[in-house]
PDB file of C-alpha atoms in Angstrom:
ATOM      1  CA  MET A   1      -0.065  -0.121   0.037  1.00  0.00           C
ATOM      2  CA  SER A   2       1.069   3.547  -0.892  1.00  0.00           C
ATOM      3  CA  ILE A   3       2.047   6.043   2.000  1.00  0.00           C
ATOM      4  CA  PHE A   4       1.950   9.057  -0.188  1.00  0.00           C
ATOM      5  CA  PRO A   5      -0.579   9.903  -2.834  1.00  0.00           C
ATOM      6  CA  VAL A   6       2.042   9.658  -5.616  1.00  0.00           C
ATOM      7  CA  THR A   7       2.582   6.855  -8.334  1.00  0.00           C
ATOM      8  CA  ASN A   8       4.487   3.769  -7.111  1.00  0.00           C
ATOM      9  CA  THR A   9       7.360   4.319  -8.905  1.00  0.00           C
ATOM     10  CA  LYS A  10       8.057   7.774  -7.396  1.00  0.00           C
ATOM     11  CA  GLU A  11       7.716   6.401  -4.193  1.00  0.00           C
ATOM     12  CA  GLN A  12       9.947   3.436  -4.576  1.00  0.00           C
ATOM     13  CA  ALA A  13      12.586   5.844  -6.114  1.00  0.00           C
ATOM     14  CA  LEU A  14      12.355   7.922  -3.101  1.00  0.00           C
ATOM     15  CA  LYS A  15      12.755   4.997  -0.763  1.00  0.00           C
ATOM     16  CA  ALA A  16      15.739   3.571  -2.846  1.00  0.00           C
ATOM     17  CA  VAL A  17      17.708   7.169  -2.565  1.00  0.00           C
ATOM     18  CA  MET A  18      16.887   6.994   1.107  1.00  0.00           C
ATOM     19  CA  GLU A  19      18.030   3.506   1.577  1.00  0.00           C
ATOM     20  CA  GLY A  20      21.209   4.693  -0.646  1.00  0.00           C
ATOM     21  CA  LEU A  21      21.926   7.426   1.718  1.00  0.00           C
ATOM     22  CA  ASN A  22      21.324   5.437   4.878  1.00  0.00           C
ATOM     23  CA  ILE A  23      18.264   7.536   5.914  1.00  0.00           C
ATOM     24  CA  LYS A  24      15.641   5.576   8.011  1.00  0.00           C
ATOM     25  CA  GLU A  25      12.214   6.542   8.678  1.00  0.00           C
ATOM     26  CA  ALA A  26      13.114   5.927  12.427  1.00  0.00           C
ATOM     27  CA  ASP A  27      15.607   8.925  12.068  1.00  0.00           C
ATOM     28  CA  ILE A  28      13.078  11.363  10.876  1.00  0.00           C
ATOM     29  CA  GLN A  29      11.126  13.520  13.422  1.00  0.00           C
ATOM     30  CA  GLU A  30       7.904  14.777  11.694  1.00  0.00           C
ATOM     31  CA  SER A  31       5.471  17.489  12.989  1.00  0.00           C
ATOM     32  CA  PHE A  32       2.591  19.516  11.240  1.00  0.00           C
ATOM     33  CA  VAL A  33       2.082  23.058  11.292  1.00  0.00           C
ATOM     34  CA  ARG A  34      -0.545  25.517   9.960  1.00  0.00           C
ATOM     35  CA  SER A  35       0.241  26.739   6.609  1.00  0.00           C
ATOM     36  CA  GLY A  36      -0.288  30.244   5.405  1.00  0.00           C
ATOM     37  CA  GLY A  37      -0.803  31.838   2.126  1.00  0.00           C
ATOM     38  CA  HIS A  38      -2.849  30.394  -0.738  1.00  0.00           C
ATOM     39  CA  GLY A  39      -5.141  27.592  -0.433  1.00  0.00           C
ATOM     40  CA  GLY A  40      -7.949  29.465   1.399  1.00  0.00           C
ATOM     41  CA  GLN A  41      -9.918  27.907   4.333  1.00  0.00           C
ATOM     42  CA  ASN A  42      -8.331  24.496   3.840  1.00  0.00           C
ATOM     43  CA  VAL A  43      -4.847  25.748   4.625  1.00  0.00           C
ATOM     44  CA  ASN A  44      -6.129  28.010   7.375  1.00  0.00           C
ATOM     45  CA  LYS A  45      -7.909  25.339   9.461  1.00  0.00           C
ATOM     46  CA  THR A  46      -5.927  22.382   8.925  1.00  0.00           C
ATOM     47  CA  SER A  47      -2.031  21.806   9.506  1.00  0.00           C
ATOM     48  CA  THR A  48      -0.937  20.915   6.019  1.00  0.00           C
ATOM     49  CA  CYS A  49       2.678  22.431   6.400  1.00  0.00           C
ATOM     50  CA  VAL A  50       4.927  19.517   7.255  1.00  0.00           C
ATOM     51  CA  TYR A  51       8.057  20.027   9.238  1.00  0.00           C
ATOM     52  CA  LEU A  52      10.932  17.253   9.047  1.00  0.00           C
ATOM     53  CA  LYS A  53      14.011  17.042  11.232  1.00  0.00           C
ATOM     54  CA  HIS A  54      16.739  14.536  10.432  1.00  0.00           C
ATOM     55  CA  ILE A  55      18.092  13.671  13.844  1.00  0.00           C
ATOM     56  CA  PRO A  56      21.513  12.347  12.998  1.00  0.00           C
ATOM     57  CA  THR A  57      22.693  15.358  10.946  1.00  0.00           C
ATOM     58  CA  GLY A  58      20.187  17.959  12.632  1.00  0.00           C
ATOM     59  CA  ILE A  59      18.861  19.098   8.829  1.00  0.00           C
ATOM     60  CA  GLU A  60      15.514  20.590   9.142  1.00  0.00           C
ATOM     61  CA  VAL A  61      13.058  20.968   6.236  1.00  0.00           C
ATOM     62  CA  LYS A  62       9.540  22.746   6.137  1.00  0.00           C
ATOM     63  CA  CYS A  63       7.344  22.106   3.223  1.00  0.00           C
ATOM     64  CA  GLN A  64       3.821  23.752   2.412  1.00  0.00           C
ATOM     65  CA  LYS A  65       3.932  23.289  -1.594  1.00  0.00           C
ATOM     66  CA  GLU A  66       0.668  21.793  -1.819  1.00  0.00           C
ATOM     67  CA  ARG A  67      -3.002  21.993  -0.064  1.00  0.00           C
ATOM     68  CA  SER A  68      -2.837  18.424   1.122  1.00  0.00           C
ATOM     69  CA  GLN A  69      -0.726  17.346   3.967  1.00  0.00           C
ATOM     70  CA  ALA A  70       0.024  13.902   2.254  1.00  0.00           C
ATOM     71  CA  MET A  71       1.497  15.651  -0.719  1.00  0.00           C
ATOM     72  CA  ASN A  72       3.481  18.072   1.498  1.00  0.00           C
ATOM     73  CA  ARG A  73       4.829  14.809   3.403  1.00  0.00           C
ATOM     74  CA  TYR A  74       6.251  13.210   0.129  1.00  0.00           C
ATOM     75  CA  HIS A  75       7.744  16.676  -0.911  1.00  0.00           C
ATOM     76  CA  ALA A  76       9.242  17.347   2.436  1.00  0.00           C
ATOM     77  CA  ARG A  77      11.018  14.120   2.374  1.00  0.00           C
ATOM     78  CA  VAL A  78      12.334  14.709  -1.423  1.00  0.00           C
ATOM     79  CA  LEU A  79      13.960  18.201  -0.079  1.00  0.00           C
ATOM     80  CA  LEU A  80      15.353  16.337   2.933  1.00  0.00           C
ATOM     81  CA  VAL A  81      17.060  13.718   0.694  1.00  0.00           C
ATOM     82  CA  LYS A  82      18.322  16.437  -1.527  1.00  0.00           C
ATOM     83  CA  LYS A  83      19.835  18.453   1.613  1.00  0.00           C
ATOM     84  CA  ILE A  84      21.455  15.454   2.904  1.00  0.00           C
ATOM     85  CA  GLU A  85      22.768  14.236  -0.346  1.00  0.00           C
ATOM     86  CA  GLN A  86      24.213  17.976  -0.642  1.00  0.00           C
ATOM     87  CA  GLN A  87      26.027  17.529   2.567  1.00  0.00           C
ATOM     88  CA  ILE A  88      27.271  14.142   1.755  1.00  0.00           C
ATOM     89  CA  LYS A  89      28.445  14.706  -1.676  1.00  0.00           C
ATOM     90  CA  GLY A  90      29.508  18.223  -1.196  1.00  0.00           C
ATOM     91  CA  ARG A  91      31.119  19.765  -4.115  1.00  0.00           C
ATOM     92  CA  GLN A  92      30.177  17.048  -6.463  1.00  0.00           C
ATOM     93  CA  SER A  93      26.589  17.910  -6.020  1.00  0.00           C
ATOM     94  CA  ASP A  94      24.409  18.861  -8.884  1.00  0.00           C
ATOM     95  CA  GLU A  95      22.607  21.647  -6.938  1.00  0.00           C
ATOM     96  CA  ILE A  96      25.951  23.097  -5.785  1.00  0.00           C
ATOM     97  CA  GLN A  97      27.279  23.111  -9.287  1.00  0.00           C
ATOM     98  CA  ARG A  98      24.355  24.811 -10.602  1.00  0.00           C
ATOM     99  CA  ILE A  99      24.524  27.548  -7.781  1.00  0.00           C
ATOM    100  CA  GLU A 100      28.360  28.153  -8.603  1.00  0.00           C
ATOM    101  CA  LYS A 101      27.313  28.581 -12.454  1.00  0.00           C
ATOM    102  CA  LEU A 102      25.167  31.219 -11.327  1.00  0.00           C
ATOM    103  CA  ARG A 103      27.414  32.940  -9.185  1.00  0.00           C
ATOM    104  CA  ARG A 104      30.060  32.855 -11.833  1.00  0.00           C
ATOM    105  CA  GLN A 105      27.597  34.453 -14.502  1.00  0.00           C
ATOM    106  CA  LYS A 106      26.517  37.217 -12.282  1.00  0.00           C
ATOM    107  CA  ARG A 107      29.903  38.077 -11.091  1.00  0.00           C
ATOM    108  CA  LYS A 108      31.202  41.527 -11.689  1.00  0.00           C
ATOM    109  CA  ARG A 109      33.533  41.705 -14.827  1.00  0.00           C
ATOM    110  CA  SER A 110      37.079  42.731 -14.624  1.00  0.00           C
ATOM    111  CA  LYS A 111      38.096  46.172 -15.284  1.00  0.00           C
ATOM    112  CA  ARG A 112      40.011  44.897 -18.480  1.00  0.00           C
ATOM    113  CA  ALA A 113      37.222  42.588 -19.652  1.00  0.00           C
ATOM    114  CA  LYS A 114      34.837  45.512 -19.434  1.00  0.00           C
ATOM    115  CA  GLU A 115      37.265  47.662 -21.282  1.00  0.00           C
ATOM    116  CA  LYS A 116      37.515  44.879 -24.015  1.00  0.00           C
ATOM    117  CA  MET A 117      33.681  44.495 -24.201  1.00  0.00           C
ATOM    118  CA  LEU A 118      33.137  48.416 -24.346  1.00  0.00           C
ATOM    119  CA  ALA A 119      35.900  48.611 -27.228  1.00  0.00           C
ATOM    120  CA  ASP A 120      34.123  45.737 -29.201  1.00  0.00           C
ATOM    121  CA  LYS A 121      30.733  47.574 -28.779  1.00  0.00           C
ATOM    122  CA  ALA A 122      32.433  50.714 -29.871  1.00  0.00           C
ATOM    123  CA  ALA A 123      33.948  49.079 -32.972  1.00  0.00           C
ATOM    124  CA  GLN A 124      30.454  47.386 -33.912  1.00  0.00           C
ATOM    125  CA  GLY A 125      28.907  50.886 -33.657  1.00  0.00           C
ATOM    126  CA  ASP A 126      31.391  52.559 -36.223  1.00  0.00           C
ATOM    127  CA  LYS A 127      31.144  49.486 -38.498  1.00  0.00           C
ATOM    128  CA  LYS A 128      27.191  50.241 -38.555  1.00  0.00           C
ATOM    129  CA  ARG A 129      27.801  54.087 -38.775  1.00  0.00           C
ATOM    130  CA  LEU A 130      29.857  53.372 -41.974  1.00  0.00           C
ATOM    131  CA  ARG A 131      27.223  51.353 -43.663  1.00  0.00           C
ATOM    132  CA  ALA A 132      24.726  54.366 -43.336  1.00  0.00           C
ATOM    133  CA  ALA A 133      23.763  56.159 -46.505  1.00  0.00           C
ATOM    134  CA  VAL A 134      26.021  59.401 -47.193  1.00  0.00           C
ATOM    135  CA  LEU A 135      24.005  62.692 -47.780  1.00  0.00           C
ATOM    136  CA  ARG A 136      25.403  65.084 -50.191  1.00  0.00           C
ATOM    137  CA  LYS A 137      25.204  68.739 -50.073  1.00  0.00           C
ATOM    138  CA  GLU A 138      23.731  70.089 -53.228  1.00  0.00           C
ATOM    139  CA  GLU A 139      25.467  73.267 -54.502  1.00  0.00           C
TER     140      GLU A 139
END
């Protein structure tokens, strides 16, 4: 019988990853809190927000993606597994690599690189200006 309202393949995949990382359900402390925001009366009256704490590592996760508690339990476990995997694998983690790539992209250009880029832009502008039609003065 399925614990979470997701397909059996998704649930089995989650269990396999948890076993691979040596995460046991007994090590996870689970509590439920009232959510806020979208979802209307359902969210305001029922405790749909799921809070998980992995006792051995001390990693905490809070999830309120969905309106149903059962789906939030699944999503919270997925988040917890990702965080633990990130801690275990460290630098090799896909998530860390993605964040580092964004950081490099947003990094301020060096003075030399900025000057080179501006010089290239000026050269392109000059090229376009030379293509423009020449107006002759009539005498």
